[in-house]
Short mmCIF file of C-alpha atoms in Angstrom, two decimals:
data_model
loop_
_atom_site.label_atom_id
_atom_site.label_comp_id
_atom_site.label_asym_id
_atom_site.label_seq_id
_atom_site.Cartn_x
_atom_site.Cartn_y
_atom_site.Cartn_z
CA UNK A 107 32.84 -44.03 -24.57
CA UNK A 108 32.11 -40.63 -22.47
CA UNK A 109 32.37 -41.12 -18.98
CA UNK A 110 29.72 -38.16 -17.06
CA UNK A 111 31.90 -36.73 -14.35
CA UNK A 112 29.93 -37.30 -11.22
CA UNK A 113 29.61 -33.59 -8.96
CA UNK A 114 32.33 -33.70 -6.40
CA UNK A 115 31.34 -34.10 -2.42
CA UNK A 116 32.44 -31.29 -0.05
CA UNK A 117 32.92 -33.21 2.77
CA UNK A 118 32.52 -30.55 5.23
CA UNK A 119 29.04 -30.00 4.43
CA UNK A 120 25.74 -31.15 5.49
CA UNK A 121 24.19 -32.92 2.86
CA UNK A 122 20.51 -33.06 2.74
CA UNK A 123 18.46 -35.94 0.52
CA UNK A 124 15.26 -36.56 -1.05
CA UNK A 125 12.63 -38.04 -3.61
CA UNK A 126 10.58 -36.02 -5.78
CA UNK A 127 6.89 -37.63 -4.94
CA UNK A 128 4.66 -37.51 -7.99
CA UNK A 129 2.49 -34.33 -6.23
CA UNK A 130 5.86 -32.27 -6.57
CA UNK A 131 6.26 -33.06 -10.17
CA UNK A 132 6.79 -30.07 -11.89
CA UNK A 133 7.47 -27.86 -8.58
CA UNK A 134 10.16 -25.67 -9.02
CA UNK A 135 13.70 -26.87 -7.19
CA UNK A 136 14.24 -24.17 -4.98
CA UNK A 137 10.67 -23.98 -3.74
CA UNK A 138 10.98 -27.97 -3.55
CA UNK A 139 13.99 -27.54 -1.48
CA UNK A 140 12.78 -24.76 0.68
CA UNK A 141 9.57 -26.07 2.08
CA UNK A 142 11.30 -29.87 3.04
CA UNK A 143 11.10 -30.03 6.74
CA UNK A 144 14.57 -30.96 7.03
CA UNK A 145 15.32 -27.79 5.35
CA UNK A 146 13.05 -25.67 7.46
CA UNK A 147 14.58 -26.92 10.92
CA UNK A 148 18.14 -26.02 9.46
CA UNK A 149 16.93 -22.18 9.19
CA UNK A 150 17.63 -22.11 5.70
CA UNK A 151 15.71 -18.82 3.46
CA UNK A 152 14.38 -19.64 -0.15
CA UNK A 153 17.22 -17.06 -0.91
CA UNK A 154 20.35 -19.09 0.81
CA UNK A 155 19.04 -22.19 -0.92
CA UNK A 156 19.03 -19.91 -4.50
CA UNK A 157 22.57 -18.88 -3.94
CA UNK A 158 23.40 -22.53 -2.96
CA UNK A 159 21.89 -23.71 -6.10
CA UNK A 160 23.78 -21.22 -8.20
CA UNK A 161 26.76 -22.05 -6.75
CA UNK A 162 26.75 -25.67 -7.97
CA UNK A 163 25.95 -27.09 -4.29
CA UNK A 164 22.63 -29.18 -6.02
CA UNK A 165 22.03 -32.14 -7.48
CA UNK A 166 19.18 -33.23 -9.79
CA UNK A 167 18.88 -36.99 -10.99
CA UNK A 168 23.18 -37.17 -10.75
CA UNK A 169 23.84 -34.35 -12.12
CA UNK A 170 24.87 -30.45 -10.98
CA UNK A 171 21.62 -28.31 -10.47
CA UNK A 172 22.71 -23.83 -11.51
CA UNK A 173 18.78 -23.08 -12.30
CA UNK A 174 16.60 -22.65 -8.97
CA UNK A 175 13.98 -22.59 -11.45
CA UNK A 176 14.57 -25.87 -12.75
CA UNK A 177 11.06 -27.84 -12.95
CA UNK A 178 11.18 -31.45 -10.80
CA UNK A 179 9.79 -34.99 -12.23
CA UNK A 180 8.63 -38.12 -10.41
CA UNK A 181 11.01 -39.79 -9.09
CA UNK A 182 13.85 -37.58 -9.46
CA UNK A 183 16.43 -37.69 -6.62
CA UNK A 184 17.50 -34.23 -5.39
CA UNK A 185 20.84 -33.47 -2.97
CA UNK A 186 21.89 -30.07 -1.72
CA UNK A 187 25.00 -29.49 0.14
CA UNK A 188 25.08 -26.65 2.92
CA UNK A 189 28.68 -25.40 3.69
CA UNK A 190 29.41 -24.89 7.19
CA UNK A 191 29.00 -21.29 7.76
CA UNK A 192 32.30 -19.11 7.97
CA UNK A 193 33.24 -16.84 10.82
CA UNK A 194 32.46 -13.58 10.95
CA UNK A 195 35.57 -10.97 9.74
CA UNK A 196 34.64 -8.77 12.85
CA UNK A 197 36.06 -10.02 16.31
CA UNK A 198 33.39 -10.82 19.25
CA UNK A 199 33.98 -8.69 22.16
CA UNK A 200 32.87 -8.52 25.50
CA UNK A 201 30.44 -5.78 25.48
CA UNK A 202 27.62 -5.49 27.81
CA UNK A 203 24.21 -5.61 26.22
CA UNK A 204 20.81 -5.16 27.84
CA UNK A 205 19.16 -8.07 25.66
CA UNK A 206 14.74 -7.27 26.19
CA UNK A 207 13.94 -10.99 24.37
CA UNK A 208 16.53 -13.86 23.05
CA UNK A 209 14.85 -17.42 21.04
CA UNK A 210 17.19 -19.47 18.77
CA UNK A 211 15.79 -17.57 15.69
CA UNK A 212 16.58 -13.80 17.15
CA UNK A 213 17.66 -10.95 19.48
CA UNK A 214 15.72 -8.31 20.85
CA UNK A 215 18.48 -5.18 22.12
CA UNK A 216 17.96 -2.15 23.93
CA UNK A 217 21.31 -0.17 22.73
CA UNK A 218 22.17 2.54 24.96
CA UNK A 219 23.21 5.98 23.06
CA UNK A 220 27.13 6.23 21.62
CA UNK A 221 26.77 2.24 20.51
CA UNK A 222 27.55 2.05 17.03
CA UNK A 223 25.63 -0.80 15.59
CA UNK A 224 28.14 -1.36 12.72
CA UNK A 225 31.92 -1.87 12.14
CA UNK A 226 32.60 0.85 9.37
CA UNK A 227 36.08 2.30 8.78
CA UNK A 228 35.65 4.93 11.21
CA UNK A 229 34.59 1.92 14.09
CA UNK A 230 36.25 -1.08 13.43
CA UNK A 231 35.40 -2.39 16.81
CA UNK A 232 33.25 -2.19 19.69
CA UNK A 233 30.14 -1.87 18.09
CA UNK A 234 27.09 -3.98 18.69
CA UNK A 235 27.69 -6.31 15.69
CA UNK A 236 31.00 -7.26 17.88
CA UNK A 237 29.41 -7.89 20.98
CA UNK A 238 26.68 -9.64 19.33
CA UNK A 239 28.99 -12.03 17.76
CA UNK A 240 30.89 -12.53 21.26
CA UNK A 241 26.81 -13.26 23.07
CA UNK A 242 26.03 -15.74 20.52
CA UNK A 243 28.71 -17.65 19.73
CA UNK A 244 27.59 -21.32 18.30
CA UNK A 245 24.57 -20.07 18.28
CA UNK A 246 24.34 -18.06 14.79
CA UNK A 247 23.81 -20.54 12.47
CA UNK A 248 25.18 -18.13 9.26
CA UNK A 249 23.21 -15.11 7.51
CA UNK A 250 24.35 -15.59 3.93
CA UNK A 251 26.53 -18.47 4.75
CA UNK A 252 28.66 -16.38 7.69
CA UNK A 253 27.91 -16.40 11.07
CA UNK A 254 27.11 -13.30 11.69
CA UNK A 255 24.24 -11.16 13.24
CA UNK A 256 21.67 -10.44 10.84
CA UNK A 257 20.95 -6.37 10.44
CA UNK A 258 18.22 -4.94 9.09
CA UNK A 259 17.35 -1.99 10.43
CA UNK A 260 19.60 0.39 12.25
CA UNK A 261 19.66 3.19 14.82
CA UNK A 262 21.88 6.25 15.17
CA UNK A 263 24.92 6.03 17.40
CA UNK A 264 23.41 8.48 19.64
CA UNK A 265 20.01 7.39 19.41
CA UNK A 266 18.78 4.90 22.36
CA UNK A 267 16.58 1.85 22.21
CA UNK A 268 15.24 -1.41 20.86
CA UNK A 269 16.51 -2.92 18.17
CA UNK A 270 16.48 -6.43 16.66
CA UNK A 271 18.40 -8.66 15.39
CA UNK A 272 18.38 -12.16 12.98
CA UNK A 273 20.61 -14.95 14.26
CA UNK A 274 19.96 -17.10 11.50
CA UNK A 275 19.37 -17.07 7.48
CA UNK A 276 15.71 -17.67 7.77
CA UNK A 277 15.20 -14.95 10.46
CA UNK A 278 17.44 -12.39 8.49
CA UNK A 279 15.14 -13.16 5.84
CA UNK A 280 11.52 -12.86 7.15
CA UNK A 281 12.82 -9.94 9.34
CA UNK A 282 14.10 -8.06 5.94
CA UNK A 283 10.82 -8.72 4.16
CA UNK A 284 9.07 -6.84 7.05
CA UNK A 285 11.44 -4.06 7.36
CA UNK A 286 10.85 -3.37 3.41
CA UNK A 287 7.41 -3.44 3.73
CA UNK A 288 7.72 -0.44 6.51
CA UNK A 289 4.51 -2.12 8.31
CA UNK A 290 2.02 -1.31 5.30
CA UNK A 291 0.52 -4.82 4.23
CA UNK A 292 3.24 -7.11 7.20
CA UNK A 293 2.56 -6.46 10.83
CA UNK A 294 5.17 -3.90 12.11
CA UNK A 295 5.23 -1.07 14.39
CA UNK A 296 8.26 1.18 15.49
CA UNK A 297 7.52 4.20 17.76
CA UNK A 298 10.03 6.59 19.28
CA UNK A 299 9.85 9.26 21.84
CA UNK A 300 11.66 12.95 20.67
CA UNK A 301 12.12 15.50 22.94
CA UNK A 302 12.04 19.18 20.05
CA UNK A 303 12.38 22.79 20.50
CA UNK A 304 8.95 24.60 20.49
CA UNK A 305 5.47 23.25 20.26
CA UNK A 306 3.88 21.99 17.23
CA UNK A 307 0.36 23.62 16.92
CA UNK A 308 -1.56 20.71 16.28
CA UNK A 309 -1.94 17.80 18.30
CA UNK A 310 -0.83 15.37 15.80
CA UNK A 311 0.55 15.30 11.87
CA UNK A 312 2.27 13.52 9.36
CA UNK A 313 5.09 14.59 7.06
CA UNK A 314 5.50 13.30 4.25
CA UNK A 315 8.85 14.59 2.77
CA UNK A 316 11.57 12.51 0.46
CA UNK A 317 14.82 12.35 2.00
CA UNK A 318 18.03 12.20 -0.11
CA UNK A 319 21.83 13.21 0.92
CA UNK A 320 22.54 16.91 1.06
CA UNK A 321 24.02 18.36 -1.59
CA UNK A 322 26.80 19.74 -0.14
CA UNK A 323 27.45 18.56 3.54
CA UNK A 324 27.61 14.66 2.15
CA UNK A 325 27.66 13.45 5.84
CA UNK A 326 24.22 14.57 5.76
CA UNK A 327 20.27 14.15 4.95
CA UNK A 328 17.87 16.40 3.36
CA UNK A 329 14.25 16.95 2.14
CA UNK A 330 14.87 17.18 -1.48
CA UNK A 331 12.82 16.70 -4.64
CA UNK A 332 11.61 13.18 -5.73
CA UNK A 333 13.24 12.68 -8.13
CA UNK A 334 16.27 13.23 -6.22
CA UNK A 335 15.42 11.52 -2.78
CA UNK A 336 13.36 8.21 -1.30
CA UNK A 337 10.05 8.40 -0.24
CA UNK A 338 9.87 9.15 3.69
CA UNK A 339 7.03 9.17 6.26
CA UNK A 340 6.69 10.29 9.94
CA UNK A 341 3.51 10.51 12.07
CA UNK A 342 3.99 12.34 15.17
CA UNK A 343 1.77 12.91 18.07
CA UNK A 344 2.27 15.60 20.52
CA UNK A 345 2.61 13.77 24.44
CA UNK A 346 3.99 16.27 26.28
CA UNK A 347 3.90 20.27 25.85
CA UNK A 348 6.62 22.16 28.31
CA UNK A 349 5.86 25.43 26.67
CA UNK A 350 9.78 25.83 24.94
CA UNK A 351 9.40 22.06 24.09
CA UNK A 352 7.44 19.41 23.32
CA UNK A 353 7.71 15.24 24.38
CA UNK A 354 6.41 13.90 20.43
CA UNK A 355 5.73 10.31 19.62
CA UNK A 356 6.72 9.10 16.18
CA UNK A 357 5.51 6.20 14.15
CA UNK A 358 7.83 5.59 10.97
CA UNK A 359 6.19 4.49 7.82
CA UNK A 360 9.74 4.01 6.20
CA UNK A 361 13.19 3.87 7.59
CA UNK A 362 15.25 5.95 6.03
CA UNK A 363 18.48 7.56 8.02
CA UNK A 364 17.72 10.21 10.25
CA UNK A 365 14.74 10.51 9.33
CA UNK A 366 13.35 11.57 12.26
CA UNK A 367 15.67 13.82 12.74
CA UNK A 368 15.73 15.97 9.70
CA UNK A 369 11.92 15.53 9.41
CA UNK A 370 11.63 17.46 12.80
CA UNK A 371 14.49 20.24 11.78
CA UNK A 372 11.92 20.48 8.16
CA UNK A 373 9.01 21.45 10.13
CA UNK A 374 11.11 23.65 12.13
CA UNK A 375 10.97 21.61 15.62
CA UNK A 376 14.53 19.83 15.51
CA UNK A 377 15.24 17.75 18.49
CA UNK A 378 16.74 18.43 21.59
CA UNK A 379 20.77 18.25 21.68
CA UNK A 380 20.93 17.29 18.09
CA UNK A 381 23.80 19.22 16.54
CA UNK A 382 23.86 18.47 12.84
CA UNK A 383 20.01 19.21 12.10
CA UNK A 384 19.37 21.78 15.34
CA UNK A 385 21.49 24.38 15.31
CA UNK A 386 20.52 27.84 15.22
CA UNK A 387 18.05 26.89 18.51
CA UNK A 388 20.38 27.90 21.17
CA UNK A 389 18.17 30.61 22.86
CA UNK A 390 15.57 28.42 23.78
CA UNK A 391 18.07 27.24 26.14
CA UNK A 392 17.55 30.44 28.00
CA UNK A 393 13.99 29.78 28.46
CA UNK A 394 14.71 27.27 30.43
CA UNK A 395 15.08 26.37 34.03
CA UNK A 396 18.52 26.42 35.49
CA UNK A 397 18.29 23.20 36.37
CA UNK A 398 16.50 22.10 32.56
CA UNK A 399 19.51 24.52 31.13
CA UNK A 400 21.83 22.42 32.57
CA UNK A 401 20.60 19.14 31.47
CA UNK A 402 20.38 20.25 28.31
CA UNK A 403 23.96 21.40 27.91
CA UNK A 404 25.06 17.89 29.12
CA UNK A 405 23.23 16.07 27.24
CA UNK A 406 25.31 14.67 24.42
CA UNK A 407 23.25 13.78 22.09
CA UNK A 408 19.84 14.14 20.20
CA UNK A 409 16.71 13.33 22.32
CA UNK A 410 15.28 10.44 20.40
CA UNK A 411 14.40 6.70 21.99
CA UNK A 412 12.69 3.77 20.14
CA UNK A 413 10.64 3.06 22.70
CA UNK A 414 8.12 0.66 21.06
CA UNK A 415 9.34 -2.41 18.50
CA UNK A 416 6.31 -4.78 17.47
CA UNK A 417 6.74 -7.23 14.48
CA UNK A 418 5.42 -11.13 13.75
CA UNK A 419 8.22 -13.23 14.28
CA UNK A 420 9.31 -14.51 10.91
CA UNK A 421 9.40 -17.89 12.13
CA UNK A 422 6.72 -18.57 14.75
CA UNK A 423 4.36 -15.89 13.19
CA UNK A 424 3.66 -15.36 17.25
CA UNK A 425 2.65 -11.21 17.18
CA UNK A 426 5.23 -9.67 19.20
CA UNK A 427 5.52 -6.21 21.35
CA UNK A 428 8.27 -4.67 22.99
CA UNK A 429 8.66 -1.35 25.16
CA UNK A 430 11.46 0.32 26.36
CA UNK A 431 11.37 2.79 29.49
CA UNK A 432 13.23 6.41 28.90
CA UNK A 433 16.99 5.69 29.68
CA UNK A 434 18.32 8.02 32.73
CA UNK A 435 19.42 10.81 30.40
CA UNK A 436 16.14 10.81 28.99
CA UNK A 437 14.05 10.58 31.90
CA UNK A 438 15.67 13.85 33.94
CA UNK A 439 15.33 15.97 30.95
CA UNK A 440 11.57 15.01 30.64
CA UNK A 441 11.53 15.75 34.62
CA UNK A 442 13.12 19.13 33.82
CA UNK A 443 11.38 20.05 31.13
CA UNK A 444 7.88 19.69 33.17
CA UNK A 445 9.96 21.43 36.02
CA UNK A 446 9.99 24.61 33.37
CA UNK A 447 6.38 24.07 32.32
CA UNK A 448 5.06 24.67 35.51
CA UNK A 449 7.52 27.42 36.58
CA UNK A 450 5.99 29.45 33.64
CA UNK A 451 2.67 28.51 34.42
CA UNK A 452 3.54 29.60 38.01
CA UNK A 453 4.41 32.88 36.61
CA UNK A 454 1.74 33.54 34.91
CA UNK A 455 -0.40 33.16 37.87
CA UNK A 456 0.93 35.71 39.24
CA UNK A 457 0.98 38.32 37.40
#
């Protein structure tokens, strides 16, 4: 006589229950799973449920579930057992964050420049991930079965601005779908404000470049071939013109790191301050205003905000739009920069 070993019960999980009705019959299991209502109020992605499957956390009629794909009958009694989710390796800290819009689903930030949004070896700790973690608290329900914040997009250290972020698995997931569409068939928009050297001569373009690591300096980007890089995409509109400078607006079709950045430097306007893709632009410094000159030489960092975020939220659907004001730093150079505008206009007058 063979006795069928019966799956074992984790009792620290939450297990969830239900009846194939004859409609579902030959639905797949983790698209039965994933559209139960029980299973959509626990935040759980089609993707979470997959690994859960896969990692023997299912039942089918008795017996362990490993294919997702497996097709459902009449009748047939399905289980699935969610874990609770783990902590988080990196420790919460008490950071200050300027938090634009908060639901139970996700975080909108506006990250001042010299936050690092990510522990890495060279920050293990107070970045935003670690205040994030210390703001939410109970209130991450797990991305991937941890409860942690949910990336998916990312600004530069020294870049200011909005940002958001998933607090749970379903979140993480719509939120990731967007981001990889870059806004092209999913509603997304991301605009920043860069302060460059010199003045583009048209009053609006788009450069469409691949970006890949540099060849050499690994730390950085680079236009290369496409064969070698990813494809990139950055409209810019000229706002301001200060003579020595511009104030651009740029829309990203992609996201790729500094892009912005090196896009700028490739079309020979690199922003203001930044010292891995501007140097060489030193003497337009001269041109300046003492008062812009001295600004400039302060500022510690390149001159790029995200100033606009709009996305659907990837639970609600509700269209949503955020803007962020210059920060302080940003605002006085703009000031200054006008200030040196109209001293050379002054000049010219004159003669």
């Amino acid at each position: 006589m063979t006795v069928k070993a019966l799956p074992q019960i984790d009792a620290s999980a939450e297990r969830f229950e239900f009846l194939v009705a004859p409609q579902h019959a030959g639905a797949r299991l983790d698209r039965f799973l994933a559209e139960q209502p029980e299973i959509v109020a626990a935040h759980l992605s089609r993707s979470r449920i997959k690994g859960l499957i896969e990692d023997n956390r299912a039942t089918l009629a008795g017996e362990t579930a490993r294919d997702p794909a497996k097709k459902l009958g009449a009748g047939d009694h399905v289980t699935l057992d969610v874990p609770p989710a783990t902590p988080a390796e990196p420790q919460g800290e008490d950071i200050a964050l300027t938090i634009v819009y908060e639901d139970e689903h996700l975080l909108v930030i506006d990250k001042p420049a010299g936050l690092v949004v990510h522990p890495a070896s060279a920050h293990e700790s107070g970045t935003l991930v670690n205040a994030l973690i210390a703001h939410c608290g109970d209130s991450l329900s797990g991305v991937g079965g941890v409860k942690k914040p949910g990336i998916v997009h990312r600004i530069d250290k020294n870049t200011s601005g909005l940002l958001v972020v998933a607090k749970t698995d379903a979140a993480h997931h719509g939120l990731s779908r967007l981001f990889a569409d870059h806004g092209r068939k999913l509603s997304l928009t991301r605009e920043y404000f860069a302060f460059v050297w010199g003045v583009p001569d048209r009053a609006h373009g788009t450069i469409d470049a691949p970006l890949g690591r540099h060849s050499t300096q690994r730390e950085k980007m680079a236009v290369v071939s496409e064969a070698r890089g990813r494809e990139a995409i950055t409209h810019w509109e000229k706002v301001e013109d200060y003579g020595v400078a511009a104030l651009l607006r740029c829309q990203l079709e992609t996201g790729r790191t500094h892009q912005i950045r090196v896009h700028m430097a490739h079309i020979g306007h690199p922003l203001i301050g930044d010292k891995t893709y501007g140097a060489g632009f030193k003497t337009k410094v001269a041109k300046l205003t003492p008062a812009a000159r001295e600004i400039v030489e302060r500022l510690d960092r390149q001159a790029l905000h995200a100033a606009t975020l709009g996305f659907a939220h990837p639970v609600t659907r509700e269209e949503m739009m955020f803007e962020s004001e210059l920060p302080e730093d940003l605002a006085g150079l703009r000031e200054a920069l006008g200030d040196t505008a109209k001293s050379g206009t002054d000049r010219s007058s004159q003669r």
